[in-house]
């Protein structure tokens, strides 16, 4: 039986859900309150979904058009970086920002 390739949307969304759950667990283990980790995850989701919507509009589920775009993990890390750079989110504690920065740096070093 031949397996059909997964859609580009599924590729990005499935990866995102895994990465987000790992981040949520990481924050929880570092004693970040649930309301704050939920807020962080929601903001990252919003940024990520905007990026994926653009990719989907551009590629139209044609895998050959996907080459110029970053992998789901790289986009996830970029979204965290954008969140950290955005000073409008004052309700994210400095402790949480420090943990997110550490998490981002760890993933970035792993991706190289």
CSV table of N, CA and C in Angstrom, one decimal:
chain,number,residue,atom,x,y,z
A,1,UNK,N,0.8,-1.2,0.0
A,1,UNK,CA,0.0,0.0,0.0
A,1,UNK,C,0.9,1.2,0.0
A,2,UNK,N,0.6,2.2,-0.9
A,2,UNK,CA,1.4,3.4,-1.0
A,2,UNK,C,0.8,4.4,-0.1
A,3,UNK,N,1.7,5.1,0.7
A,3,UNK,CA,1.3,6.1,1.6
A,3,UNK,C,1.3,7.5,0.9
A,4,UNK,N,0.3,8.2,1.0
A,4,UNK,CA,0.2,9.5,0.4
A,4,UNK,C,1.0,10.5,1.3
A,5,UNK,N,1.8,11.4,0.7
A,5,UNK,CA,2.5,12.3,1.6
A,5,UNK,C,1.6,13.2,2.4
A,6,UNK,N,2.0,13.6,3.5
A,6,UNK,CA,1.2,14.4,4.4
A,6,UNK,C,1.2,15.8,3.8
A,7,UNK,N,0.1,16.5,4.0
A,7,UNK,CA,0.0,17.9,3.5
A,7,UNK,C,1.0,18.8,4.2
A,8,UNK,N,1.4,19.9,3.5
A,8,UNK,CA,2.3,20.9,4.0
A,8,UNK,C,1.7,21.4,5.3
A,9,UNK,N,0.4,21.7,5.3
A,9,UNK,CA,-0.2,22.2,6.5
A,9,UNK,C,-0.1,21.2,7.7
A,10,UNK,N,-0.3,20.0,7.5
A,10,UNK,CA,-0.1,19.0,8.5
A,10,UNK,C,1.3,18.9,9.0
A,11,UNK,N,2.2,19.0,8.1
A,11,UNK,CA,3.7,19.0,8.4
A,11,UNK,C,4.0,20.1,9.4
A,12,UNK,N,3.5,21.3,9.1
A,12,UNK,CA,3.8,22.5,10.0
A,12,UNK,C,3.0,22.4,11.3
A,13,UNK,N,1.7,22.0,11.2
A,13,UNK,CA,0.9,22.1,12.4
A,13,UNK,C,1.3,20.9,13.4
A,14,UNK,N,1.5,19.7,12.8
A,14,UNK,CA,1.9,18.6,13.7
A,14,UNK,C,3.2,18.9,14.4
A,15,UNK,N,4.2,19.5,13.7
A,15,UNK,CA,5.4,19.8,14.3
A,15,UNK,C,5.2,20.9,15.4
A,16,UNK,N,4.4,21.9,15.1
A,16,UNK,CA,4.2,23.0,16.0
A,16,UNK,C,3.5,22.5,17.3
A,17,UNK,N,2.6,21.6,17.2
A,17,UNK,CA,1.9,21.1,18.4
A,17,UNK,C,2.9,20.4,19.3
A,18,UNK,N,3.8,19.6,18.7
A,18,UNK,CA,4.9,18.9,19.4
A,18,UNK,C,5.8,19.9,20.1
A,19,UNK,N,6.3,20.9,19.3
A,19,UNK,CA,7.2,21.9,19.9
A,19,UNK,C,6.5,22.7,21.0
A,20,UNK,N,5.3,23.1,20.8
A,20,UNK,CA,4.6,23.9,21.8
A,20,UNK,C,4.3,23.1,23.1
A,21,UNK,N,4.0,21.8,22.9
A,21,UNK,CA,3.8,21.0,24.1
A,21,UNK,C,5.2,20.8,24.9
A,22,UNK,N,6.3,20.7,24.2
A,22,UNK,CA,7.6,20.6,24.8
A,22,UNK,C,7.9,21.9,25.5
A,23,UNK,N,7.6,23.0,24.9
A,23,UNK,CA,7.8,24.3,25.6
A,23,UNK,C,6.9,24.5,26.8
A,24,UNK,N,5.7,24.1,26.7
A,24,UNK,CA,4.8,24.2,27.9
A,24,UNK,C,5.3,23.3,29.0
A,25,UNK,N,5.8,22.1,28.7
A,25,UNK,CA,6.3,21.3,29.8
A,25,UNK,C,7.6,21.9,30.4
A,26,UNK,N,8.5,22.4,29.5
A,26,UNK,CA,9.7,23.1,29.9
A,26,UNK,C,9.4,24.3,30.9
A,27,UNK,N,8.4,25.1,30.5
A,27,UNK,CA,8.0,26.2,31.4
A,27,UNK,C,7.4,25.7,32.7
A,28,UNK,N,6.6,24.7,32.6
A,28,UNK,CA,6.0,24.2,33.9
A,28,UNK,C,7.0,23.6,34.8
A,29,UNK,N,8.0,22.9,34.3
A,29,UNK,CA,9.1,22.4,35.1
A,29,UNK,C,9.9,23.5,35.8
A,30,UNK,N,9.9,24.6,35.2
A,30,UNK,CA,10.7,25.8,35.7
A,30,UNK,C,9.8,26.7,36.5
A,31,UNK,N,8.6,26.2,36.9
A,31,UNK,CA,7.7,26.9,37.9
A,31,UNK,C,7.1,28.2,37.3
A,32,UNK,N,7.0,28.2,36.0
A,32,UNK,CA,6.2,29.4,35.4
A,32,UNK,C,4.8,29.1,35.6
A,33,UNK,N,4.0,30.1,36.2
A,33,UNK,CA,2.6,29.8,36.4
A,33,UNK,C,1.8,29.5,35.1
A,34,UNK,N,0.8,28.6,35.3
A,34,UNK,CA,0.1,28.1,34.1
A,34,UNK,C,-0.5,29.3,33.3
A,35,UNK,N,-1.1,30.3,34.0
A,35,UNK,CA,-1.7,31.4,33.2
A,35,UNK,C,-0.6,32.1,32.3
A,36,UNK,N,0.6,32.2,32.8
A,36,UNK,CA,1.7,32.8,32.0
A,36,UNK,C,2.1,31.9,30.9
A,37,UNK,N,2.3,30.7,31.2
A,37,UNK,CA,2.7,29.8,30.1
A,37,UNK,C,1.6,29.7,29.0
A,38,UNK,N,0.4,29.7,29.4
A,38,UNK,CA,-0.7,29.7,28.5
A,38,UNK,C,-0.7,31.0,27.6
A,39,UNK,N,-0.4,32.1,28.2
A,39,UNK,CA,-0.3,33.4,27.5
A,39,UNK,C,0.8,33.3,26.5
A,40,UNK,N,2.0,32.8,26.9
A,40,UNK,CA,3.2,32.7,26.0
A,40,UNK,C,2.8,31.8,24.8
A,41,UNK,N,2.2,30.6,25.1
A,41,UNK,CA,1.9,29.7,24.1
A,41,UNK,C,0.9,30.3,23.1
A,42,UNK,N,-0.1,31.0,23.6
A,42,UNK,CA,-1.1,31.6,22.8
A,42,UNK,C,-0.4,32.7,21.8
A,43,UNK,N,0.4,33.5,22.4
A,43,UNK,CA,1.1,34.5,21.5
A,43,UNK,C,2.0,33.9,20.5
A,44,UNK,N,2.7,32.8,20.9
A,44,UNK,CA,3.6,32.1,19.9
A,44,UNK,C,2.7,31.5,18.8
A,45,UNK,N,1.6,30.9,19.2
A,45,UNK,CA,0.7,30.3,18.2
A,45,UNK,C,0.2,31.3,17.2
A,46,UNK,N,-0.1,32.5,17.7
A,46,UNK,CA,-0.6,33.6,16.8
A,46,UNK,C,0.5,33.9,15.8
A,47,UNK,N,1.7,34.1,16.2
A,47,UNK,CA,2.8,34.5,15.3
A,47,UNK,C,3.1,33.3,14.4
A,48,UNK,N,3.1,32.1,14.9
A,48,UNK,CA,3.4,31.0,14.0
A,48,UNK,C,2.3,30.8,13.0
A,49,UNK,N,1.1,30.9,13.4
A,49,UNK,CA,0.0,30.7,12.4
A,49,UNK,C,0.0,31.7,11.3
A,50,UNK,N,0.4,32.9,11.6
A,50,UNK,CA,0.5,33.9,10.5
A,50,UNK,C,1.6,33.5,9.5
A,51,UNK,N,2.7,33.0,10.0
A,51,UNK,CA,3.8,32.6,9.1
A,51,UNK,C,3.4,31.4,8.3
A,52,UNK,N,2.7,30.4,8.9
A,52,UNK,CA,2.3,29.2,8.2
A,52,UNK,C,1.2,29.6,7.2
A,53,UNK,N,0.3,30.5,7.5
A,53,UNK,CA,-0.7,30.9,6.5
A,53,UNK,C,-0.1,31.5,5.3
A,54,UNK,N,1.0,32.3,5.5
A,54,UNK,CA,1.7,32.8,4.3
A,54,UNK,C,2.4,31.7,3.5
A,55,UNK,N,3.0,30.7,4.2
A,55,UNK,CA,3.6,29.6,3.5
A,55,UNK,C,2.5,28.8,2.7
A,56,UNK,N,1.4,28.5,3.3
A,56,UNK,CA,0.4,27.8,2.6
A,56,UNK,C,-0.2,28.5,1.4
A,57,UNK,N,-0.4,29.8,1.6
A,57,UNK,CA,-0.9,30.6,0.5
A,57,UNK,C,0.1,30.6,-0.7
A,58,UNK,N,1.4,30.6,-0.4
A,58,UNK,CA,2.4,30.6,-1.4
A,58,UNK,C,2.6,29.3,-2.1
A,59,UNK,N,2.6,28.2,-1.3
A,59,UNK,CA,2.9,26.9,-1.8
A,59,UNK,C,1.7,26.1,-2.4
A,60,UNK,N,0.5,26.4,-1.9
A,60,UNK,CA,-0.7,25.7,-2.3
A,60,UNK,C,-0.5,24.2,-2.2
A,61,UNK,N,0.1,23.7,-1.2
A,61,UNK,CA,0.4,22.3,-0.9
A,61,UNK,C,1.2,21.6,-2.0
A,62,UNK,N,2.1,22.4,-2.6
A,62,UNK,CA,3.0,21.9,-3.6
A,62,UNK,C,4.4,21.8,-2.9
A,63,UNK,N,4.8,20.6,-2.6
A,63,UNK,CA,6.1,20.5,-1.8
A,63,UNK,C,7.3,21.0,-2.6
A,64,UNK,N,7.2,21.1,-3.9
A,64,UNK,CA,8.4,21.6,-4.6
A,64,UNK,C,8.5,23.1,-4.4
A,65,UNK,N,7.5,23.8,-4.0
A,65,UNK,CA,7.6,25.3,-3.7
A,65,UNK,C,8.0,25.6,-2.3
A,66,UNK,N,8.2,24.6,-1.5
A,66,UNK,CA,8.5,24.8,-0.1
A,66,UNK,C,10.0,25.1,0.2
A,67,UNK,N,10.8,24.8,-0.7
A,67,UNK,CA,12.3,24.9,-0.5
A,67,UNK,C,12.7,26.3,0.1
A,68,UNK,N,12.2,27.4,-0.3
A,68,UNK,CA,12.7,28.7,0.2
A,68,UNK,C,12.3,29.0,1.7
A,69,UNK,N,11.4,28.1,2.2
A,69,UNK,CA,10.9,28.4,3.5
A,69,UNK,C,11.6,27.6,4.6
A,70,UNK,N,11.6,28.1,5.8
A,70,UNK,CA,12.3,27.4,6.9
A,70,UNK,C,11.5,26.2,7.4
A,71,UNK,N,12.2,25.4,8.1
A,71,UNK,CA,11.5,24.2,8.7
A,71,UNK,C,10.6,24.7,9.8
A,72,UNK,N,9.7,23.8,10.2
A,72,UNK,CA,8.8,24.1,11.3
A,72,UNK,C,9.5,24.5,12.6
A,73,UNK,N,10.6,23.8,12.9
A,73,UNK,CA,11.3,24.1,14.2
A,73,UNK,C,12.0,25.5,14.1
A,74,UNK,N,12.6,25.8,13.0
A,74,UNK,CA,13.2,27.1,12.8
A,74,UNK,C,12.2,28.2,12.9
A,75,UNK,N,11.0,28.0,12.3
A,75,UNK,CA,10.0,29.0,12.4
A,75,UNK,C,9.5,29.1,13.9
A,76,UNK,N,9.4,28.0,14.6
A,76,UNK,CA,9.0,28.1,16.0
A,76,UNK,C,10.0,28.9,16.8
A,77,UNK,N,11.2,28.6,16.6
A,77,UNK,CA,12.3,29.4,17.3
A,77,UNK,C,12.2,30.9,17.0
A,78,UNK,N,12.0,31.2,15.7
A,78,UNK,CA,11.9,32.6,15.3
A,78,UNK,C,10.7,33.2,15.9
A,79,UNK,N,9.6,32.5,16.1
A,79,UNK,CA,8.4,33.1,16.8
A,79,UNK,C,8.7,33.4,18.2
A,80,UNK,N,9.5,32.6,18.9
A,80,UNK,CA,9.8,32.9,20.3
A,80,UNK,C,10.7,34.1,20.3
A,81,UNK,N,11.7,34.2,19.4
A,81,UNK,CA,12.5,35.3,19.3
A,81,UNK,C,11.7,36.6,19.1
A,82,UNK,N,10.7,36.6,18.2
A,82,UNK,CA,9.9,37.7,17.9
A,82,UNK,C,9.1,38.1,19.2
A,83,UNK,N,8.6,37.1,19.9
A,83,UNK,CA,7.9,37.4,21.1
A,83,UNK,C,8.8,38.1,22.1
A,84,UNK,N,10.0,37.6,22.3
A,84,UNK,CA,11.0,38.2,23.2
A,84,UNK,C,11.4,39.6,22.8
A,85,UNK,N,11.4,39.9,21.5
A,85,UNK,CA,11.8,41.2,21.1
A,85,UNK,C,10.7,42.2,21.2
A,86,UNK,N,9.5,41.7,21.3
A,86,UNK,CA,8.3,42.6,21.3
A,86,UNK,C,8.1,43.1,22.8
A,87,UNK,N,8.3,44.3,23.0
A,87,UNK,CA,8.2,44.9,24.3
A,87,UNK,C,6.7,45.2,24.7
A,88,UNK,N,5.8,45.0,23.8
A,88,UNK,CA,4.4,45.2,24.1
A,88,UNK,C,3.8,44.2,25.1
A,89,UNK,N,4.5,43.1,25.3
A,89,UNK,CA,3.9,42.0,26.1
A,89,UNK,C,4.6,42.1,27.5
A,90,UNK,N,4.2,43.2,28.3
A,90,UNK,CA,4.7,43.4,29.6
A,90,UNK,C,4.2,42.5,30.6
A,91,UNK,N,3.2,41.7,30.3
A,91,UNK,CA,2.6,40.8,31.3
A,91,UNK,C,3.4,39.5,31.3
A,92,UNK,N,4.5,39.4,30.5
A,92,UNK,CA,5.4,38.2,30.5
A,92,UNK,C,6.5,38.6,31.5
A,93,UNK,N,6.7,37.8,32.5
A,93,UNK,CA,7.6,38.2,33.6
A,93,UNK,C,9.1,38.1,33.1
A,94,UNK,N,10.0,38.8,33.7
A,94,UNK,CA,11.4,38.8,33.4
A,94,UNK,C,11.9,37.4,33.5
A,95,UNK,N,11.4,36.6,34.5
A,95,UNK,CA,11.9,35.3,34.7
A,95,UNK,C,11.5,34.4,33.6
A,96,UNK,N,10.3,34.5,33.1
A,96,UNK,CA,9.8,33.8,31.9
A,96,UNK,C,10.6,34.2,30.7
A,97,UNK,N,10.8,35.4,30.5
A,97,UNK,CA,11.6,35.9,29.4
A,97,UNK,C,13.0,35.3,29.4
A,98,UNK,N,13.6,35.2,30.5
A,98,UNK,CA,14.9,34.6,30.7
A,98,UNK,C,14.9,33.1,30.3
A,99,UNK,N,13.9,32.4,30.8
A,99,UNK,CA,13.7,31.0,30.5
A,99,UNK,C,13.5,30.8,29.0
A,100,UNK,N,12.6,31.6,28.4
A,100,UNK,CA,12.4,31.5,27.0
A,100,UNK,C,13.7,31.8,26.1
A,101,UNK,N,14.4,32.8,26.6
A,101,UNK,CA,15.7,33.1,25.9
A,101,UNK,C,16.6,31.9,26.0
A,102,UNK,N,16.7,31.3,27.1
A,102,UNK,CA,17.6,30.1,27.3
A,102,UNK,C,17.1,29.0,26.4
A,103,UNK,N,15.8,28.8,26.4
A,103,UNK,CA,15.2,27.7,25.6
A,103,UNK,C,15.5,27.9,24.1
A,104,UNK,N,15.4,29.2,23.7
A,104,UNK,CA,15.6,29.6,22.3
A,104,UNK,C,17.1,29.3,21.9
A,105,UNK,N,18.0,29.8,22.8
A,105,UNK,CA,19.4,29.6,22.5
A,105,UNK,C,19.8,28.2,22.5
A,106,UNK,N,19.2,27.3,23.3
A,106,UNK,CA,19.5,25.9,23.3
A,106,UNK,C,19.1,25.3,22.0
A,107,UNK,N,17.9,25.6,21.5
A,107,UNK,CA,17.4,25.1,20.2
A,107,UNK,C,18.2,25.6,19.1
A,108,UNK,N,18.6,26.9,19.1
A,108,UNK,CA,19.4,27.5,18.0
A,108,UNK,C,20.7,26.8,17.9
A,109,UNK,N,21.4,26.5,19.0
A,109,UNK,CA,22.7,25.8,19.0
A,109,UNK,C,22.5,24.4,18.5
A,110,UNK,N,21.4,23.8,18.8
A,110,UNK,CA,21.1,22.4,18.4
A,110,UNK,C,20.8,22.4,16.9
A,111,UNK,N,20.3,23.4,16.3
A,111,UNK,CA,19.9,23.4,14.9
A,111,UNK,C,21.1,23.7,14.0
A,112,UNK,N,22.2,24.2,14.5
A,112,UNK,CA,23.4,24.5,13.7
A,112,UNK,C,24.1,23.3,13.4
